XYZ file of C-alpha atoms in Angstrom:
653
model
C 129.534 99.700 113.936
C 130.584 95.903 113.528
C 127.976 94.217 112.511
C 126.071 93.443 115.484
C 126.073 90.594 117.214
C 123.323 87.430 117.501
C 122.289 89.886 121.094
C 124.497 92.678 121.623
C 122.694 94.190 123.885
C 123.406 92.255 126.567
C 127.521 91.996 124.595
C 127.851 96.153 125.008
C 125.969 95.998 128.683
C 128.517 93.442 129.463
C 126.549 90.617 130.335
C 129.249 88.616 127.440
C 132.693 87.942 127.766
C 135.840 86.520 125.677
C 134.981 83.712 123.654
C 135.604 80.410 125.235
C 136.334 77.580 123.066
C 136.500 76.537 120.086
C 133.924 78.712 117.281
C 131.474 79.627 119.182
C 128.209 81.956 118.325
C 128.189 85.386 119.793
C 125.657 84.983 122.297
C 128.160 82.763 124.110
C 131.073 84.150 123.975
C 132.457 84.484 127.647
C 129.122 82.765 128.595
C 131.232 80.080 130.917
C 135.194 80.449 131.458
C 137.349 77.654 130.053
C 140.588 77.259 128.580
C 141.866 80.366 126.081
C 143.440 77.390 123.121
C 141.185 75.426 120.750
C 141.034 71.893 122.413
C 141.130 68.859 120.068
C 137.816 67.395 119.112
C 137.224 64.048 117.577
C 133.552 64.654 116.703
C 132.474 61.490 114.897
C 132.718 60.340 118.127
C 130.331 63.044 119.358
C 126.929 61.184 120.338
C 125.173 63.808 118.046
C 127.072 64.045 114.683
C 126.226 60.397 115.390
C 122.322 59.944 115.876
C 122.231 63.310 112.773
C 125.166 63.252 110.759
C 127.363 66.039 109.737
C 124.754 68.660 107.617
C 122.027 70.722 109.124
C 118.887 68.812 109.575
C 114.585 70.309 108.962
C 112.650 71.029 111.861
C 110.668 66.942 111.500
C 114.487 65.107 111.573
C 114.343 66.485 114.764
C 111.127 64.490 115.832
C 110.785 61.886 118.169
C 110.653 58.532 116.623
C 107.169 56.398 118.112
C 110.004 54.136 119.280
C 111.823 57.081 120.509
C 108.380 58.799 122.718
C 107.825 54.646 123.894
C 111.486 54.574 124.892
C 111.518 58.076 127.120
C 108.414 56.849 128.584
C 105.543 59.926 126.184
C 102.390 59.096 126.784
C 100.822 58.005 124.250
C 97.289 56.507 123.149
C 96.071 52.726 123.755
C 99.209 52.687 127.022
C 98.128 50.961 130.561
C 99.097 53.822 131.767
C 97.167 56.457 129.680
C 94.137 55.319 129.962
C 92.181 58.301 131.227
C 95.429 61.235 129.127
C 92.970 63.510 126.339
C 94.764 63.861 122.987
C 95.786 67.412 121.421
C 93.873 66.463 118.679
C 97.191 67.904 116.227
C 96.834 65.441 113.582
C 97.629 67.413 110.393
C 100.537 66.722 108.306
C 104.415 67.843 109.784
C 106.467 69.630 107.559
C 109.879 71.769 107.960
C 107.465 75.059 108.642
C 105.366 73.957 110.835
C 104.889 76.136 113.747
C 106.966 75.352 117.414
C 105.218 75.864 120.757
C 108.196 76.047 123.639
C 106.393 74.299 126.658
C 107.205 74.012 130.485
C 104.796 72.628 133.601
C 105.527 73.400 137.241
C 103.943 70.323 139.585
C 103.439 69.840 142.941
C 103.435 66.639 145.510
C 99.435 65.705 146.393
C 98.321 62.752 147.500
C 97.988 60.829 144.499
C 101.793 62.022 143.374
C 102.859 64.717 141.147
C 100.218 67.410 139.900
C 100.071 70.161 137.549
C 100.225 73.900 139.110
C 101.526 75.654 136.546
C 101.496 75.829 132.822
C 103.567 77.434 130.053
C 103.019 77.740 126.345
C 105.523 80.463 124.439
C 104.709 80.649 120.182
C 108.326 80.834 118.257
C 109.086 83.690 118.381
C 108.880 84.415 122.391
C 105.180 85.744 123.041
C 103.215 83.300 125.570
C 99.933 82.389 124.548
C 98.712 80.232 127.415
C 100.644 81.121 131.430
C 98.148 79.756 133.756
C 98.732 78.477 137.339
C 96.250 75.271 137.896
C 94.416 73.830 141.516
C 94.834 69.919 141.762
C 92.290 67.984 142.508
C 94.155 66.121 144.964
C 95.001 67.257 148.815
C 98.749 69.032 148.093
C 101.939 67.971 150.014
C 103.784 69.407 149.389
C 103.920 72.963 147.072
C 108.215 71.963 146.185
C 108.797 75.887 146.403
C 112.192 75.653 145.413
C 111.783 74.139 141.574
C 107.771 75.399 141.049
C 108.138 79.137 142.678
C 103.866 78.237 143.847
C 103.285 78.830 147.241
C 99.388 77.750 149.315
C 98.997 82.036 149.097
C 99.332 82.684 145.672
C 96.832 78.477 144.395
C 94.634 79.496 146.887
C 92.493 81.918 145.029
C 93.120 80.056 141.407
C 89.839 78.684 140.352
C 91.508 77.101 137.566
C 91.651 73.167 136.439
C 92.971 70.379 134.500
C 90.161 70.282 132.319
C 89.872 73.561 131.704
C 93.598 74.022 131.043
C 93.933 70.562 128.354
C 90.297 72.401 127.048
C 92.097 75.517 126.304
C 95.380 73.398 124.794
C 92.826 71.456 122.023
C 91.893 74.772 121.297
C 94.542 77.191 120.518
C 96.912 74.720 118.610
C 96.126 74.343 115.459
C 97.116 70.417 113.687
C 100.185 70.733 112.796
C 101.996 71.816 115.846
C 104.903 70.310 117.657
C 106.064 70.972 120.714
C 108.728 72.012 122.808
C 110.408 70.889 125.857
C 113.093 70.186 128.726
C 112.103 66.463 129.243
C 109.020 66.196 127.823
C 107.596 63.603 128.539
C 107.096 65.024 132.238
C 105.509 68.269 131.093
C 103.478 65.738 128.916
C 101.818 63.177 132.292
C 100.847 66.150 134.061
C 98.848 67.402 131.745
C 97.417 64.351 130.605
C 97.156 64.805 127.098
C 98.739 62.973 124.090
C 100.947 64.564 121.450
C 102.103 62.881 117.729
C 104.576 65.986 117.872
C 107.633 66.237 119.915
C 111.069 68.248 120.147
C 112.961 66.863 123.916
C 115.717 69.755 123.579
C 117.243 67.335 126.099
C 117.216 64.884 123.945
C 118.254 66.441 121.272
C 121.476 67.979 122.082
C 122.162 63.809 122.442
C 124.919 63.104 125.550
C 127.328 60.289 125.696
C 125.298 56.872 127.253
C 121.978 57.998 127.660
C 122.492 61.469 129.943
C 121.098 64.127 129.957
C 122.166 68.111 130.015
C 120.085 70.075 132.189
C 117.910 73.363 130.643
C 120.482 75.216 133.513
C 123.520 74.713 131.380
C 122.137 74.797 127.621
C 120.258 76.849 127.956
C 124.467 79.226 129.762
C 126.876 77.550 127.085
C 124.398 77.623 123.999
C 122.327 80.993 124.138
C 124.764 82.688 126.955
C 121.700 83.627 129.036
C 121.967 83.145 133.201
C 118.053 80.876 133.817
C 117.276 79.490 137.258
C 118.785 81.746 139.373
C 119.948 80.292 143.020
C 118.233 83.521 144.390
C 114.970 83.697 142.306
C 111.854 81.998 144.235
C 111.219 78.627 142.291
C 111.828 78.666 138.211
C 109.914 80.927 135.678
C 107.871 77.824 133.207
C 107.671 81.268 131.073
C 111.087 81.029 130.795
C 112.255 77.606 130.495
C 109.590 77.348 127.870
C 111.087 79.582 126.159
C 114.874 78.624 126.788
C 113.139 75.566 125.258
C 112.368 76.756 121.883
C 115.021 78.554 121.370
C 117.582 75.841 121.189
C 115.935 74.160 119.367
C 115.727 77.004 116.710
C 119.254 77.131 117.501
C 119.723 73.183 116.747
C 117.693 74.334 113.667
C 119.387 76.676 112.615
C 123.555 76.260 112.756
C 122.957 71.999 112.417
C 124.625 69.014 114.636
C 128.294 70.384 113.200
C 128.340 73.676 115.338
C 126.329 71.762 118.522
C 130.464 69.327 118.017
C 132.388 71.800 117.397
C 131.516 73.252 120.923
C 132.173 69.900 122.964
C 129.235 71.059 125.782
C 130.571 67.520 127.451
C 134.326 68.878 128.062
C 132.505 72.618 128.896
C 130.268 71.125 131.331
C 132.883 68.927 133.528
C 134.930 72.257 133.187
C 131.643 74.062 135.254
C 130.981 71.564 137.232
C 135.463 71.956 139.341
C 134.578 75.161 138.864
C 131.458 75.670 141.662
C 132.319 78.705 143.823
C 133.655 78.276 146.909
C 132.694 81.063 149.896
C 136.107 82.337 150.193
C 136.090 86.075 148.410
C 139.151 85.359 145.422
C 136.184 82.952 145.035
C 133.742 85.823 144.014
C 135.708 88.290 142.552
C 135.961 88.601 138.958
C 137.968 90.019 136.157
C 134.445 92.139 134.280
C 132.494 94.110 135.991
C 129.141 94.746 133.690
C 127.306 97.119 133.858
C 124.647 94.692 136.041
C 126.854 94.037 138.548
C 127.022 97.863 138.688
C 123.527 98.742 139.529
C 123.230 95.106 142.050
C 126.146 96.787 143.736
C 124.594 100.292 144.527
C 121.568 98.645 144.503
C 119.295 99.870 141.310
C 117.565 97.658 138.494
C 118.873 98.234 134.124
C 114.781 98.637 132.865
C 115.297 96.769 129.517
C 111.863 98.255 127.012
C 111.002 95.820 124.866
C 108.602 94.040 121.795
C 107.597 90.372 123.758
C 108.446 89.554 119.708
C 112.300 89.811 120.325
C 114.038 87.521 122.723
C 117.562 88.338 124.663
C 119.847 87.690 127.322
C 119.210 90.709 129.232
C 115.367 89.422 129.658
C 116.877 86.523 132.273
C 119.145 89.138 134.608
C 117.547 88.608 138.030
C 118.521 92.456 138.565
C 116.923 93.878 134.662
C 113.604 94.492 134.794
C 111.614 93.884 131.529
C 108.769 95.114 130.164
C 107.874 93.824 126.435
C 105.396 95.878 124.900
C 103.320 94.642 121.440
C 104.893 97.543 118.960
C 106.615 100.508 118.953
C 104.047 102.716 119.804
C 103.923 101.188 122.364
C 107.479 100.920 124.190
C 107.509 104.444 123.254
C 104.652 105.632 124.982
C 106.691 102.604 127.717
C 109.601 105.025 127.468
C 107.907 107.819 128.357
C 106.895 107.246 131.536
C 109.358 104.511 133.548
C 113.082 105.894 131.675
C 113.214 108.299 134.641
C 112.405 105.959 137.497
C 115.316 104.272 136.442
C 119.253 105.399 136.439
C 120.094 103.097 133.267
C 117.536 102.060 130.751
C 117.485 100.250 127.332
C 114.856 101.075 124.785
C 114.994 98.795 121.651
C 112.882 99.535 118.004
C 112.472 96.094 116.839
C 112.725 96.571 112.371
C 112.726 93.921 109.962
C 115.645 93.831 107.938
C 116.470 95.451 105.280
C 117.286 94.000 101.595
C 120.375 93.984 99.487
C 119.002 95.397 97.250
C 117.228 98.326 99.613
C 120.698 99.417 101.444
C 121.846 99.224 98.242
C 119.367 101.632 97.393
C 119.981 103.719 100.013
C 123.702 104.331 99.968
C 123.265 105.508 96.711
C 121.020 107.729 97.290
C 123.303 108.951 100.160
C 126.172 109.286 98.055
C 123.980 111.462 95.399
C 122.989 113.969 98.715
C 125.993 114.194 100.156
C 127.025 115.641 96.043
C 124.254 117.341 95.674
C 125.144 119.012 98.802
C 128.696 119.642 98.271
C 127.339 121.675 94.549
C 126.609 125.172 94.684
C 124.994 127.216 91.231
C 126.282 130.413 91.626
C 125.398 134.100 90.042
C 123.872 135.392 87.375
C 127.183 136.676 85.817
C 127.359 139.509 83.100
C 127.904 138.053 79.462
C 131.272 139.331 79.389
C 132.172 137.261 83.124
C 135.893 137.010 83.392
C 135.924 133.191 83.474
C 139.072 132.555 84.602
C 138.741 135.223 87.323
C 135.249 133.488 88.687
C 137.265 129.946 88.866
C 140.188 131.173 90.549
C 137.544 132.527 92.977
C 136.024 129.607 93.463
C 139.217 127.277 94.059
C 140.504 129.688 96.668
C 137.095 127.470 98.848
C 138.072 124.058 97.808
C 139.352 121.644 95.935
C 136.496 121.466 92.761
C 135.912 118.336 90.903
C 133.493 119.407 88.240
C 132.410 123.642 87.428
C 130.576 123.821 84.153
C 129.280 126.259 82.594
C 125.102 126.595 83.101
C 123.748 128.555 80.084
C 119.451 127.963 79.567
C 119.249 130.967 82.005
C 118.930 134.522 80.320
C 122.296 135.344 82.411
C 125.034 132.802 82.893
C 125.600 131.024 86.126
C 128.204 128.363 87.197
C 127.468 124.817 88.795
C 130.839 124.090 90.953
C 130.980 120.761 92.389
C 133.434 120.203 95.427
C 135.147 117.913 96.754
C 133.740 118.181 100.695
C 131.079 119.592 101.631
C 132.625 122.129 103.583
C 133.941 124.062 100.638
C 130.391 124.626 99.180
C 129.644 125.756 102.799
C 132.389 128.202 102.942
C 130.934 129.701 98.875
C 127.846 129.971 100.173
C 128.665 131.632 103.275
C 131.091 134.418 101.749
C 129.421 134.944 98.478
C 125.762 134.942 98.878
C 124.851 137.951 98.387
C 128.239 139.559 97.209
C 128.554 141.755 94.056
C 131.104 139.460 91.339
C 132.680 140.742 88.078
C 129.927 143.689 88.675
C 126.578 142.102 89.069
C 125.192 140.456 92.638
C 125.281 137.248 93.037
C 123.426 134.652 94.766
C 125.339 131.199 94.878
C 122.836 128.350 96.499
C 122.274 124.170 96.870
C 120.583 123.074 93.691
C 116.698 122.370 95.688
C 115.722 119.215 95.086
C 113.562 116.031 97.201
C 117.543 115.398 99.122
C 118.114 119.546 99.955
C 115.568 120.188 100.701
C 116.882 119.331 104.128
C 120.524 121.234 104.171
C 120.534 123.146 106.175
C 119.682 121.634 108.849
C 121.885 119.170 108.280
C 124.781 121.000 107.827
C 123.542 122.821 111.336
C 123.758 119.696 112.974
C 126.584 118.017 111.037
C 128.475 121.277 112.817
C 127.269 120.708 116.331
C 127.838 117.180 116.970
C 130.411 115.818 119.154
C 133.249 114.568 116.238
C 133.687 118.044 114.194
C 133.343 120.030 117.141
C 137.428 120.739 117.950
C 137.882 121.328 113.970
C 138.376 123.118 111.721
C 138.616 123.192 107.745
C 140.868 125.417 105.724
C 141.546 126.319 102.114
C 144.310 127.673 100.448
C 147.049 125.719 102.242
C 150.197 125.787 100.196
C 153.200 122.833 100.511
C 154.876 123.812 103.204
C 151.871 125.074 104.977
C 152.740 122.295 107.434
C 156.815 123.666 108.392
C 154.962 127.271 108.809
C 152.621 126.045 110.840
C 154.556 123.790 113.094
C 157.126 127.441 113.745
C 155.018 129.574 114.923
C 153.279 126.068 117.398
C 153.234 128.314 120.087
C 149.850 130.732 119.112
C 147.724 127.229 118.525
C 147.153 126.065 122.262
C 145.919 122.351 122.194
C 145.765 121.483 118.327
C 146.662 117.695 118.489
C 146.373 116.525 114.627
C 146.701 117.889 111.998
C 144.631 115.964 108.840
C 146.660 116.668 105.037
C 144.721 115.530 102.733
C 147.696 114.204 99.437
C 145.830 112.953 95.496
C 146.014 109.429 95.669
C 146.887 109.007 92.212
C 149.685 111.924 91.738
C 150.400 111.794 95.541
C 150.900 115.373 95.379
C 149.399 117.243 98.770
C 145.821 119.107 98.422
C 145.152 122.866 98.387
C 143.067 122.267 101.682
C 143.332 121.243 105.252
C 141.870 119.955 108.649
C 142.811 121.581 112.293
C 142.147 119.157 115.007
C 141.713 120.808 118.219
C 141.620 119.573 121.840
C 138.589 121.968 122.988
C 135.765 124.247 120.747
C 137.703 127.194 121.581
C 140.972 126.685 120.979
C 140.101 125.534 117.575
C 138.017 128.877 117.065
C 141.010 130.857 118.308
C 143.216 129.560 115.888
C 140.653 129.986 112.870
C 139.983 133.613 113.315
C 143.932 133.663 113.313
C 144.430 131.152 110.210
C 142.249 133.533 108.272
C 143.169 137.297 109.547
C 144.836 138.528 107.351
C 148.271 137.625 108.228
C 147.626 134.054 106.428
C 145.395 135.147 103.683
C 143.699 131.221 103.900
C 139.452 130.848 103.978
C 138.336 128.635 106.530
C 135.007 127.623 108.729
C 134.659 124.961 111.365
C 134.444 121.313 110.374
C 131.499 119.762 108.312
C 133.142 115.654 107.993
C 134.310 114.224 110.198
C 137.434 111.733 108.967
C 135.407 108.547 108.065
C 132.996 109.728 106.302
C 135.625 111.071 103.480
C 136.507 107.594 103.635
C 132.950 106.095 102.936
C 132.668 108.182 100.219
C 136.262 108.231 98.531
C 134.232 105.511 95.913
C 131.218 108.558 95.112
C 130.445 109.350 91.518
C 131.250 111.914 90.013
C 128.381 112.235 88.275
C 125.273 114.335 89.225
C 121.660 114.435 89.270
C 121.754 118.002 88.879
C 118.766 120.557 86.534
C 120.093 122.835 84.228
C 122.520 121.772 81.729
C 123.537 117.749 82.409
C 126.841 117.398 83.878
C 129.637 115.942 82.102
C 132.901 115.185 83.569
C 135.268 115.778 80.467
C 138.861 113.398 81.346
C 140.412 116.736 82.284
C 139.033 120.158 84.237
C 140.775 121.661 81.172
C 138.929 119.989 78.593
C 135.633 121.287 80.413
C 137.326 125.322 80.298
C 138.848 124.851 76.458
C 135.255 122.858 75.485
C 133.196 126.884 75.764
C 135.039 127.538 73.107
C 134.216 125.408 70.711
C 131.161 124.819 68.125
C 129.415 123.556 71.199
C 125.374 123.234 70.398
C 125.083 124.527 74.336
C 127.690 127.584 72.785
C 126.325 127.555 70.213
C 122.748 127.746 71.116
C 124.561 130.930 74.156
C 125.422 133.034 71.742
C 122.778 132.749 69.460
C 120.054 133.708 71.602
C 122.717 137.151 73.000
C 122.400 137.816 68.719
C 118.694 137.446 68.855
C 118.203 139.283 72.250
C 120.242 142.634 70.487
C 117.239 141.747 67.875
C 115.137 141.580 70.125
C 115.796 144.821 71.795
C 115.281 146.540 68.602
C 111.392 145.623 67.281
C 108.890 148.180 68.145
C 106.060 147.601 70.801
C 103.480 145.188 70.355
C 105.400 143.293 67.478
C 104.164 139.579 67.240
C 107.232 137.049 67.335
C 105.931 133.252 66.375
C 109.593 130.957 65.990
C 108.333 127.036 64.342
C 111.182 124.780 64.359
C 110.471 122.037 62.280
C 110.132 118.589 63.251
C 113.230 115.689 61.883
C 112.590 112.266 60.784
C 115.399 109.974 60.458
C 116.842 106.688 60.808
C 117.238 107.059 64.915
C 114.344 108.136 65.767
C 111.778 111.710 65.017
C 111.588 114.684 67.687
C 107.986 116.392 67.181
C 108.403 120.391 65.674
C 108.217 123.140 68.085
C 106.212 126.501 68.180
C 106.337 129.620 69.680
C 104.870 133.235 70.649
C 105.585 135.781 71.557
C 104.509 140.100 71.888
C 107.379 142.160 72.194
C 106.074 144.377 75.546
C 106.814 148.069 76.378
C 108.394 147.111 79.889
C 111.524 145.677 79.751
C 110.544 142.982 83.300
C 108.978 140.743 79.870
C 112.835 140.293 78.507
C 113.784 137.469 80.450
C 109.929 135.758 79.489
C 110.880 136.545 76.072
C 113.425 135.559 75.607
C 113.129 131.584 75.014
C 111.389 132.277 72.386
C 112.822 134.246 70.767
C 116.046 132.325 71.188
C 115.424 130.654 67.265
C 115.482 133.249 64.984
C 118.078 132.629 62.765
C 116.654 129.005 62.251
C 115.214 128.829 58.914
C 111.053 129.485 59.079
C 111.549 132.519 61.633
C 108.189 134.837 61.588
C 108.649 138.180 63.284
């Protein structure tokens, strides 16, 4: 999957449309229809650039100065019309890391003017820390329901007064708190409070000639969010507060240049010229989202998420959002709510992985795949035909590395296959079978990364990517032509994948065949592995894209037993068995000592001393081994290890 956009869930269900103008952020894509070509913009004349410059700015640069607060009629200490206003007592030192709080208030009209009826305070991350209905002190003349959403019925039982809200705000806000709002001067005047550190988004996203954009427009143009929907009763104060906070964060993150490149003036003009018309043509939409489809049949979408998460989905009128405090609560709510909705999205939240951790995880997955594609086979007789064994194991698929394991009482083979299917086929075909006069066991190495191999292989086999695909080994250069000549008996064949060696360009000895259905694949597998075709095969375990991802796989593997070191060629690996390699020499000596051991009388005490060494390269400790031969033959493997150094000086037997 490609990297997700800033709001990929909304994109998935169709809220996001095509990019509209300039280089817009993902959240903005398609939020406002516009010409597909970029519009030439003179950034130098943009009022945002003129005020803030081109470079990104910090939080303190976005604060309104005292002169600006005076110009825009913010309540200030000492002003005649602010005599009864209460200070928030936030007088700490503000830095670029100071906390932001989104604030929005709803008012009604009383006999004394506009008075507060609701306050919402949202902290960074989107969590609502205060959402209170407030009963005005004076008689209400107009509830302004179309804007405030407040009705007489809602406000009747409320007992909270303005002084209660003021007291709570003074407790909640830290000394360096920065309040963020849209036309924040009106909110502070409704609260009758004075606060020195403010960011006003209507002034942050400044327009030409001192005009201001509406919050609804900025939410759509910048964040891709629909707020203050006309079919909703009034504004949602919490939603508006959260939106102002997101707008401030967006400005800090992307900087003035990014905002200027959006050409908000042109977008606003275009939006006004494209007001909805009461015609069938006017309401037609080319791209219908999931939300619109649900709405057409009278259903809603369920969106379960942590409260810290903000999403364009939350603002949709046709999306019921349940915000939780933890992933555990998300899971508990999902179990209850999901059966009640036709379409649900459950979002769990996690901290992003660090690059180092991601790299380490990729490395471990590659190691896991290497170990899953490796098998140990044995035990074999001491005089086994290694060439025949090599041919046998190569018949299941391409071998990257084959090593003789000599640390065991009887030799084993370690085979590292190029593809997982070959390793699995070798296990299924040879485990428990008589080979070269020995009943061998074929198994994977047991490590912490392979403990769940059986479960994983079963899941891969059932995966829809693999259900109609089969793996075949032993295919020749003429296999493709031969198969096409008999295509009438292989119904449903869709694709043939014949891998080639990247260096030589030659076709490898295996292939994948993809069929339309699992039944067609199974019939083809039965035919191709029959006596006429003489191929080995099974159902596929790895989808095509996985091979490309694993192409950079290292050839070394952390396997127990013999340390696997890839030689320059496979031929050299087998030639190495015939030279005086230390491991080979020890193996030959072990066989000789075994003959000696069998000639000893029962009860013989065998003491083996391996003196330590000292050199300029370092010192190695010595080793002493002792064993008593028993009459039971079963004790031979246990004492064999002890006897394997009888050829060394210092041996007493």
